[in-house]
Amino acid sequence: MSTNTVLVNPNKVLWEKGDFTKIAESMRNSGTDLVNQLGITKGMKVLDLGCGDGTTAIPEARLGADVLGVDIASNLVAAGNKRAKEEGLLNCTFQEGNAANLYELSAKGFDLVVSIFGAMFSSNPFDVAKEMVRVTRPGGRIVMGNWIPGDPTLVAQILKISSAYTPPPPEGFVSPMLWGVESHVVDRFTAAGIAKENISFIKDSFVFQIACSPAEFVNIFRTYYGPTMNAFDAAEKNGKATELQHELEELFKRENKSGSNDVTFIPANFLRVTVVC
Ligand SMILES: C[S@@+](CC[C@H](N)C(=O)[O-])C[C@H]1O[C@@H](n2cnc3c(N)ncnc32)[C@H](O)[C@@H]1O
């Protein structure tokens, strides 16, 4: 390797490629609803991992928690800090970091660690579990939201459709979706020292809600969502972009429960994991 070579985390490249804030706009209501169920009180120290631009971090801060949002993508960290500033939330800060290596954070510093569709994307799931446990105080909690592989609803189906158009992942690749399988979650947290009986699961639902048609929402994914942008890049090389667009439009239309073509309202299932440390 040349001495000039700088290793960049491929996940950082993926999530900085587009502009996830455009998708996050459709997730705000469910983010707030979820946060309201977490028993957050004033002064609680909360770490929001893979926080994006703060879909859950901002509502946590509105409840009076001291919130640190950590994300691998610098553009999303900047967007989160801008949102917090605009709301005057002095108790909410965003900084860059990797969920698999939180070296900048001291042990046992947080009452609650939240990661909603965030840390699941790291390629080192056992390190992620270890780090989340390390930074949570004894008696504190970790709450994760993880998409479920093979589920019939939106996100798992986007992945399934997209994977048919993209080259197979490199050998040794661990699918992020395994965080949506209870046995894998148990393996990862027990390896980090958590007793199995302190890990619990709920199947929950998160709604994507936006004032545009399902087809327009597909275009937002195509233009701004890193994983979908990559799928279209690959499909274009094989002359199959129109086919991919059609399959996604059919999926989004089928899943739209708004009863109108001008509004998209798509509930998607996820696994909510709670760990008591
Ligand atoms: C689907 S978005 C979810 C963002 C946010 N939690 C939300 O619900 O809107 C996934 C986020 O995880 C972040 N991410 C991916 N891998 C990460 C890692 N290894 N460490 C920290 N953040 C990561 C991405 O940059 C992105 O912001």
mmCIF file of C-alpha atoms and ligand atoms in Angstrom:
data_model
loop_
_atom_site.group_PDB
_atom_site.id
_atom_site.type_symbol
_atom_site.label_atom_id
_atom_site.label_comp_id
_atom_site.label_asym_id
_atom_site.label_seq_id
_atom_site.Cartn_x
_atom_site.Cartn_y
_atom_site.Cartn_z
ATOM 1 C CA MET A 1 0.000 0.000 0.000
ATOM 2 C CA SER A 2 1.327 3.445 -0.860
ATOM 3 C CA THR A 3 2.112 5.670 2.097
ATOM 4 C CA ASN A 4 -0.348 8.196 0.618
ATOM 5 C CA THR A 5 -3.257 5.766 0.698
ATOM 6 C CA VAL A 6 -5.905 6.796 3.186
ATOM 7 C CA LEU A 7 -8.350 4.080 4.164
ATOM 8 C CA VAL A 8 -11.895 5.412 4.083
ATOM 9 C CA ASN A 9 -14.659 3.392 5.696
ATOM 10 C CA PRO A 10 -16.911 2.212 2.808
ATOM 11 C CA ASN A 11 -19.933 2.880 5.000
ATOM 12 C CA LYS A 12 -18.933 6.514 5.281
ATOM 13 C CA VAL A 13 -18.654 6.721 1.497
ATOM 14 C CA LEU A 14 -22.069 5.056 1.101
ATOM 15 C CA TRP A 15 -23.940 7.336 3.508
ATOM 16 C CA GLU A 16 -22.199 10.529 2.413
ATOM 17 C CA LYS A 17 -22.956 9.720 -1.230
ATOM 18 C CA GLY A 18 -26.539 10.937 -1.203
ATOM 19 C CA ASP A 19 -28.511 13.119 1.156
ATOM 20 C CA PHE A 20 -30.348 10.964 3.681
ATOM 21 C CA THR A 21 -32.063 14.071 5.119
ATOM 22 C CA LYS A 22 -34.478 13.897 2.145
ATOM 23 C CA ILE A 23 -35.656 10.438 3.281
ATOM 24 C CA ALA A 24 -35.485 11.325 6.980
ATOM 25 C CA GLU A 25 -38.068 14.067 6.379
ATOM 26 C CA SER A 26 -40.607 11.281 5.851
ATOM 27 C CA MET A 27 -39.676 9.547 9.121
ATOM 28 C CA ARG A 28 -40.102 12.355 11.676
ATOM 29 C CA ASN A 29 -43.519 11.399 13.096
ATOM 30 C CA SER A 30 -42.605 7.793 13.809
ATOM 31 C CA GLY A 31 -39.243 8.903 15.197
ATOM 32 C CA THR A 32 -40.997 11.154 17.700
ATOM 33 C CA ASP A 33 -43.606 8.487 18.581
ATOM 34 C CA LEU A 34 -40.876 5.955 19.261
ATOM 35 C CA VAL A 35 -38.849 8.340 21.429
ATOM 36 C CA ASN A 36 -41.967 9.165 23.474
ATOM 37 C CA GLN A 37 -42.139 5.485 24.477
ATOM 38 C CA LEU A 38 -38.591 5.301 25.856
ATOM 39 C CA GLY A 39 -39.169 6.813 29.299
ATOM 40 C CA ILE A 40 -36.787 9.705 28.672
ATOM 41 C CA THR A 41 -36.612 12.267 31.459
ATOM 42 C CA LYS A 42 -34.923 15.641 31.873
ATOM 43 C CA GLY A 43 -31.161 15.410 32.317
ATOM 44 C CA MET A 44 -30.913 11.791 31.156
ATOM 45 C CA LYS A 45 -27.689 11.173 29.241
ATOM 46 C CA VAL A 46 -28.578 9.732 25.845
ATOM 47 C CA LEU A 47 -26.298 8.549 23.046
ATOM 48 C CA ASP A 48 -27.994 8.282 19.654
ATOM 49 C CA LEU A 49 -25.837 6.118 17.426
ATOM 50 C CA GLY A 50 -26.112 6.256 13.621
ATOM 51 C CA CYS A 51 -28.286 9.268 14.353
ATOM 52 C CA GLY A 52 -28.477 10.705 10.824
ATOM 53 C CA ASP A 53 -29.803 14.266 11.042
ATOM 54 C CA GLY A 54 -31.586 13.579 14.318
ATOM 55 C CA THR A 55 -34.927 11.948 13.575
ATOM 56 C CA THR A 56 -34.781 10.470 17.096
ATOM 57 C CA ALA A 57 -31.993 12.588 18.645
ATOM 58 C CA ILE A 58 -33.920 15.872 18.307
ATOM 59 C CA PRO A 59 -37.112 14.517 19.965
ATOM 60 C CA GLU A 60 -34.927 13.033 22.747
ATOM 61 C CA ALA A 61 -33.490 16.501 23.361
ATOM 62 C CA ARG A 62 -36.964 18.091 23.251
ATOM 63 C CA LEU A 63 -37.798 15.861 26.238
ATOM 64 C CA GLY A 64 -34.898 17.436 28.124
ATOM 65 C CA ALA A 65 -32.268 14.702 27.760
ATOM 66 C CA ASP A 66 -28.600 15.597 27.225
ATOM 67 C CA VAL A 67 -28.138 14.073 23.790
ATOM 68 C CA LEU A 68 -25.024 13.196 21.856
ATOM 69 C CA GLY A 69 -25.690 12.063 18.281
ATOM 70 C CA VAL A 70 -22.893 10.097 16.637
ATOM 71 C CA ASP A 71 -22.850 9.275 12.941
ATOM 72 C CA ILE A 72 -20.254 8.168 10.421
ATOM 73 C CA ALA A 73 -21.453 10.631 7.733
ATOM 74 C CA SER A 74 -20.104 14.184 8.094
ATOM 75 C CA ASN A 75 -22.926 15.704 5.993
ATOM 76 C CA LEU A 76 -25.554 14.221 8.331
ATOM 77 C CA VAL A 77 -23.666 15.362 11.443
ATOM 78 C CA ALA A 78 -23.667 18.902 10.002
ATOM 79 C CA ALA A 79 -27.388 18.639 9.166
ATOM 80 C CA GLY A 80 -28.155 17.433 12.710
ATOM 81 C CA ASN A 81 -26.206 20.272 14.335
ATOM 82 C CA LYS A 82 -28.044 22.754 12.085
ATOM 83 C CA ARG A 83 -31.440 21.349 13.107
ATOM 84 C CA ALA A 84 -30.518 21.462 16.816
ATOM 85 C CA LYS A 85 -29.281 25.047 16.488
ATOM 86 C CA GLU A 86 -32.421 26.148 14.621
ATOM 87 C CA GLU A 87 -34.554 24.717 17.439
ATOM 88 C CA GLY A 88 -32.340 26.264 20.112
ATOM 89 C CA LEU A 89 -31.610 22.849 21.580
ATOM 90 C CA LEU A 90 -28.368 23.521 23.459
ATOM 91 C CA ASN A 91 -28.633 20.015 24.979
ATOM 92 C CA CYS A 92 -28.153 18.246 21.625
ATOM 93 C CA THR A 93 -24.812 17.859 19.868
ATOM 94 C CA PHE A 94 -23.871 15.789 16.858
ATOM 95 C CA GLN A 95 -20.381 14.492 16.126
ATOM 96 C CA GLU A 96 -18.701 12.133 13.707
ATOM 97 C CA GLY A 97 -17.872 8.628 14.870
ATOM 98 C CA ASN A 98 -18.030 4.939 14.088
ATOM 99 C CA ALA A 99 -20.448 2.735 16.039
ATOM 100 C CA ALA A 100 -17.914 -0.104 15.991
ATOM 101 C CA ASN A 101 -15.200 1.969 17.672
ATOM 102 C CA LEU A 102 -16.369 4.696 20.041
ATOM 103 C CA TYR A 103 -12.859 5.364 21.374
ATOM 104 C CA GLU A 104 -13.722 9.030 21.968
ATOM 105 C CA LEU A 105 -16.448 8.107 24.480
ATOM 106 C CA SER A 106 -15.699 6.975 28.009
ATOM 107 C CA ALA A 107 -17.131 3.827 29.563
ATOM 108 C CA LYS A 108 -20.491 3.840 31.394
ATOM 109 C CA GLY A 109 -21.226 7.448 30.378
ATOM 110 C CA PHE A 110 -24.828 7.049 29.151
ATOM 111 C CA ASP A 111 -28.163 6.138 30.753
ATOM 112 C CA LEU A 112 -29.626 5.236 27.379
ATOM 113 C CA VAL A 113 -28.099 4.302 24.032
ATOM 114 C CA VAL A 114 -30.510 4.500 21.104
ATOM 115 C CA SER A 115 -29.799 3.299 17.589
ATOM 116 C CA ILE A 116 -32.704 3.319 15.166
ATOM 117 C CA PHE A 117 -31.705 1.815 11.806
ATOM 118 C CA GLY A 118 -28.210 3.177 12.491
ATOM 119 C CA ALA A 119 -25.595 0.935 14.135
ATOM 120 C CA MET A 120 -27.113 -2.035 12.290
ATOM 121 C CA PHE A 121 -25.287 -0.785 9.175
ATOM 122 C CA SER A 122 -21.772 -1.200 10.617
ATOM 123 C CA SER A 123 -19.849 -4.107 9.129
ATOM 124 C CA ASN A 124 -18.574 -5.166 12.584
ATOM 125 C CA PRO A 125 -21.686 -6.197 14.533
ATOM 126 C CA PHE A 126 -19.874 -7.828 17.472
ATOM 127 C CA ASP A 127 -17.753 -4.693 17.977
ATOM 128 C CA VAL A 128 -20.912 -2.568 17.799
ATOM 129 C CA ALA A 129 -22.592 -4.606 20.557
ATOM 130 C CA LYS A 130 -19.410 -4.445 22.667
ATOM 131 C CA GLU A 131 -19.121 -0.677 22.262
ATOM 132 C CA MET A 132 -22.792 -0.004 23.009
ATOM 133 C CA VAL A 133 -22.516 -2.078 26.209
ATOM 134 C CA ARG A 134 -19.226 -0.422 27.196
ATOM 135 C CA VAL A 135 -20.598 3.127 27.026
ATOM 136 C CA THR A 136 -23.874 2.327 28.856
ATOM 137 C CA ARG A 137 -23.890 2.606 32.646
ATOM 138 C CA PRO A 138 -24.790 -0.522 34.658
ATOM 139 C CA GLY A 139 -28.601 -0.580 34.889
ATOM 140 C CA GLY A 140 -28.879 1.637 31.798
ATOM 141 C CA ARG A 141 -30.566 0.560 28.578
ATOM 142 C CA ILE A 142 -29.790 0.086 24.903
ATOM 143 C CA VAL A 143 -32.668 0.375 22.419
ATOM 144 C CA MET A 144 -32.131 -0.627 18.795
ATOM 145 C CA GLY A 145 -34.504 -0.514 15.835
ATOM 146 C CA ASN A 146 -33.488 -3.012 13.155
ATOM 147 C CA TRP A 147 -35.098 -3.874 9.836
ATOM 148 C CA ILE A 148 -36.142 -7.520 9.479
ATOM 149 C CA PRO A 149 -34.789 -9.678 6.630
ATOM 150 C CA GLY A 150 -37.433 -11.249 4.387
ATOM 151 C CA ASP A 151 -40.211 -9.124 5.887
ATOM 152 C CA PRO A 152 -42.939 -8.335 3.335
ATOM 153 C CA THR A 153 -42.977 -4.575 4.114
ATOM 154 C CA LEU A 154 -41.094 -1.702 2.466
ATOM 155 C CA VAL A 155 -37.483 -1.679 3.593
ATOM 156 C CA ALA A 156 -36.750 -5.415 3.437
ATOM 157 C CA GLN A 157 -38.404 -5.489 0.016
ATOM 158 C CA ILE A 158 -36.358 -2.524 -1.290
ATOM 159 C CA LEU A 159 -33.267 -4.475 -0.265
ATOM 160 C CA LYS A 160 -34.515 -7.689 -1.865
ATOM 161 C CA ILE A 161 -35.386 -5.991 -5.162
ATOM 162 C CA SER A 162 -32.161 -3.931 -5.238
ATOM 163 C CA SER A 163 -29.929 -6.927 -4.518
ATOM 164 C CA ALA A 164 -31.162 -8.623 -7.702
ATOM 165 C CA TYR A 165 -29.636 -5.726 -9.698
ATOM 166 C CA THR A 166 -26.323 -5.386 -7.844
ATOM 167 C CA PRO A 167 -23.213 -7.587 -7.891
ATOM 168 C CA PRO A 168 -22.950 -10.070 -4.994
ATOM 169 C CA PRO A 169 -21.287 -8.600 -1.872
ATOM 170 C CA PRO A 170 -17.626 -9.415 -1.165
ATOM 171 C CA GLU A 171 -16.806 -12.663 0.618
ATOM 172 C CA GLY A 172 -17.181 -12.385 4.377
ATOM 173 C CA PHE A 173 -19.794 -9.613 4.102
ATOM 174 C CA VAL A 174 -22.176 -9.694 7.069
ATOM 175 C CA SER A 175 -25.648 -8.497 6.123
ATOM 176 C CA PRO A 176 -26.870 -5.585 8.305
ATOM 177 C CA MET A 177 -30.275 -7.257 8.205
ATOM 178 C CA LEU A 178 -29.043 -9.995 10.577
ATOM 179 C CA TRP A 179 -29.602 -7.413 13.327
ATOM 180 C CA GLY A 180 -33.285 -8.077 12.629
ATOM 181 C CA VAL A 181 -32.969 -11.752 13.626
ATOM 182 C CA GLU A 182 -33.385 -12.391 17.349
ATOM 183 C CA SER A 183 -30.823 -15.232 17.597
ATOM 184 C CA HIS A 184 -28.093 -13.040 16.044
ATOM 185 C CA VAL A 185 -28.924 -10.144 18.362
ATOM 186 C CA VAL A 186 -28.675 -12.501 21.354
ATOM 187 C CA ASP A 187 -25.314 -13.890 20.117
ATOM 188 C CA ARG A 188 -23.881 -10.396 19.749
ATOM 189 C CA PHE A 189 -25.010 -9.014 23.098
ATOM 190 C CA THR A 190 -24.203 -12.154 25.093
ATOM 191 C CA ALA A 191 -20.693 -12.017 23.564
ATOM 192 C CA ALA A 192 -20.540 -8.464 24.984
ATOM 193 C CA GLY A 193 -21.332 -9.795 28.466
ATOM 194 C CA ILE A 194 -25.117 -9.316 28.647
ATOM 195 C CA ALA A 195 -27.280 -12.091 30.155
ATOM 196 C CA LYS A 196 -29.806 -13.471 27.680
ATOM 197 C CA GLU A 197 -32.743 -12.653 29.982
ATOM 198 C CA ASN A 198 -31.793 -8.955 29.789
ATOM 199 C CA ILE A 199 -32.466 -8.843 26.038
ATOM 200 C CA SER A 200 -36.060 -8.429 24.874
ATOM 201 C CA PHE A 201 -37.812 -7.968 21.559
ATOM 202 C CA ILE A 202 -40.946 -6.317 20.179
ATOM 203 C CA LYS A 203 -42.073 -6.314 16.564
ATOM 204 C CA ASP A 204 -42.876 -2.677 15.859
ATOM 205 C CA SER A 205 -43.823 -0.494 12.889
ATOM 206 C CA PHE A 206 -42.326 2.725 11.504
ATOM 207 C CA VAL A 207 -44.226 4.879 9.008
ATOM 208 C CA PHE A 208 -42.719 6.672 6.001
ATOM 209 C CA GLN A 209 -44.992 9.650 5.445
ATOM 210 C CA ILE A 210 -44.596 12.271 2.703
ATOM 211 C CA ALA A 211 -46.792 14.580 0.632
ATOM 212 C CA CYS A 212 -45.993 13.136 -2.776
ATOM 213 C CA SER A 213 -46.975 10.107 -4.838
ATOM 214 C CA PRO A 214 -45.306 6.716 -4.264
ATOM 215 C CA ALA A 215 -43.586 7.070 -7.681
ATOM 216 C CA GLU A 216 -42.162 10.463 -6.688
ATOM 217 C CA PHE A 217 -40.993 8.920 -3.415
ATOM 218 C CA VAL A 218 -39.115 6.243 -5.417
ATOM 219 C CA ASN A 219 -37.385 9.093 -7.264
ATOM 220 C CA ILE A 220 -36.344 10.618 -3.952
ATOM 221 C CA PHE A 221 -34.755 7.279 -2.998
ATOM 222 C CA ARG A 222 -33.126 7.050 -6.442
ATOM 223 C CA THR A 223 -31.656 10.552 -6.162
ATOM 224 C CA TYR A 224 -30.699 10.762 -2.483
ATOM 225 C CA TYR A 225 -30.548 7.347 -0.732
ATOM 226 C CA GLY A 226 -26.985 5.907 -1.032
ATOM 227 C CA PRO A 227 -27.960 2.197 -1.194
ATOM 228 C CA THR A 228 -30.654 2.847 -3.853
ATOM 229 C CA MET A 229 -28.310 5.158 -5.797
ATOM 230 C CA ASN A 230 -25.798 2.290 -5.908
ATOM 231 C CA ALA A 231 -28.467 -0.158 -7.074
ATOM 232 C CA PHE A 232 -29.420 2.193 -9.928
ATOM 233 C CA ASP A 233 -25.727 2.737 -10.839
ATOM 234 C CA ALA A 234 -25.340 -1.049 -11.184
ATOM 235 C CA ALA A 235 -28.666 -1.482 -13.010
ATOM 236 C CA GLU A 236 -27.761 1.292 -15.482
ATOM 237 C CA LYS A 237 -24.554 -0.562 -16.393
ATOM 238 C CA ASN A 238 -26.687 -3.582 -17.364
ATOM 239 C CA GLY A 239 -29.388 -1.540 -19.113
ATOM 240 C CA LYS A 240 -31.869 -2.503 -16.378
ATOM 241 C CA ALA A 241 -32.561 0.811 -14.647
ATOM 242 C CA THR A 242 -36.092 1.067 -16.100
ATOM 243 C CA GLU A 243 -36.883 -2.425 -14.808
ATOM 244 C CA LEU A 244 -35.608 -1.535 -11.322
ATOM 245 C CA GLN A 245 -37.605 1.718 -11.332
ATOM 246 C CA HIS A 246 -40.752 -0.193 -12.323
ATOM 247 C CA GLU A 247 -40.290 -2.863 -9.617
ATOM 248 C CA LEU A 248 -39.748 -0.214 -6.929
ATOM 249 C CA GLU A 249 -42.741 1.839 -8.088
ATOM 250 C CA GLU A 250 -44.953 -1.261 -7.920
ATOM 251 C CA LEU A 251 -43.677 -1.976 -4.398
ATOM 252 C CA PHE A 252 -44.176 1.599 -3.156
ATOM 253 C CA LYS A 253 -47.688 1.762 -4.683
ATOM 254 C CA ARG A 254 -48.649 -1.590 -3.174
ATOM 255 C CA GLU A 255 -47.390 -0.585 0.288
ATOM 256 C CA ASN A 256 -48.969 2.886 0.245
ATOM 257 C CA LYS A 257 -51.854 2.899 2.746
ATOM 258 C CA SER A 258 -52.865 6.580 2.335
ATOM 259 C CA GLY A 259 -55.753 5.865 -0.021
ATOM 260 C CA SER A 260 -54.513 8.697 -2.264
ATOM 261 C CA ASN A 261 -51.919 8.938 -5.001
ATOM 262 C CA ASP A 262 -50.814 12.384 -3.794
ATOM 263 C CA VAL A 263 -49.750 11.231 -0.365
ATOM 264 C CA THR A 264 -47.490 8.354 0.603
ATOM 265 C CA PHE A 265 -48.029 6.631 3.954
ATOM 266 C CA ILE A 266 -46.100 3.376 4.208
ATOM 267 C CA PRO A 267 -45.769 1.436 7.469
ATOM 268 C CA ALA A 268 -42.727 -0.856 7.646
ATOM 269 C CA ASN A 269 -42.034 -3.543 10.239
ATOM 270 C CA PHE A 270 -38.920 -3.546 12.378
ATOM 271 C CA LEU A 271 -37.517 -5.386 15.365
ATOM 272 C CA ARG A 272 -37.230 -3.257 18.486
ATOM 273 C CA VAL A 273 -34.497 -4.596 20.757
ATOM 274 C CA THR A 274 -34.131 -3.555 24.390
ATOM 275 C CA VAL A 275 -31.065 -4.510 26.386
ATOM 276 C CA VAL A 276 -30.684 -3.850 30.106
ATOM 277 C CA CYS A 277 -27.017 -3.499 31.024
HETATM 278 C C1 LIG B 1 -30.961 4.598 7.621
HETATM 279 S S1 LIG B 1 -30.003 5.898 8.289
HETATM 280 C C2 LIG B 1 -30.856 6.174 9.830
HETATM 281 C C3 LIG B 1 -30.535 7.485 10.462
HETATM 282 C C4 LIG B 1 -31.356 7.832 11.722
HETATM 283 N N1 LIG B 1 -31.113 6.926 12.815
HETATM 284 C C5 LIG B 1 -32.803 7.919 11.394
HETATM 285 O O1 LIG B 1 -33.588 7.098 11.906
HETATM 286 O O2 LIG B 1 -33.186 8.800 10.597
HETATM 287 C C6 LIG B 1 -28.530 5.036 8.781
HETATM 288 C C7 LIG B 1 -27.530 5.931 9.454
HETATM 289 O O3 LIG B 1 -26.491 5.142 10.032
HETATM 290 C C8 LIG B 1 -25.257 5.805 9.804
HETATM 291 N N2 LIG B 1 -24.181 4.809 9.894
HETATM 292 C C9 LIG B 1 -23.945 3.790 9.051
HETATM 293 N N3 LIG B 1 -22.886 3.076 9.487
HETATM 294 C C10 LIG B 1 -22.456 3.666 10.629
HETATM 295 C C11 LIG B 1 -21.387 3.390 11.536
HETATM 296 N N4 LIG B 1 -20.560 2.371 11.358
HETATM 297 N N5 LIG B 1 -21.239 4.210 12.607
HETATM 298 C C12 LIG B 1 -22.073 5.268 12.800
HETATM 299 N N6 LIG B 1 -23.080 5.572 11.957
HETATM 300 C C13 LIG B 1 -23.275 4.782 10.897
HETATM 301 C C14 LIG B 1 -25.428 6.433 8.444
HETATM 302 O O4 LIG B 1 -24.504 7.459 8.182
HETATM 303 C C15 LIG B 1 -26.874 6.915 8.511
HETATM 304 O O5 LIG B 1 -26.972 8.199 9.057
#
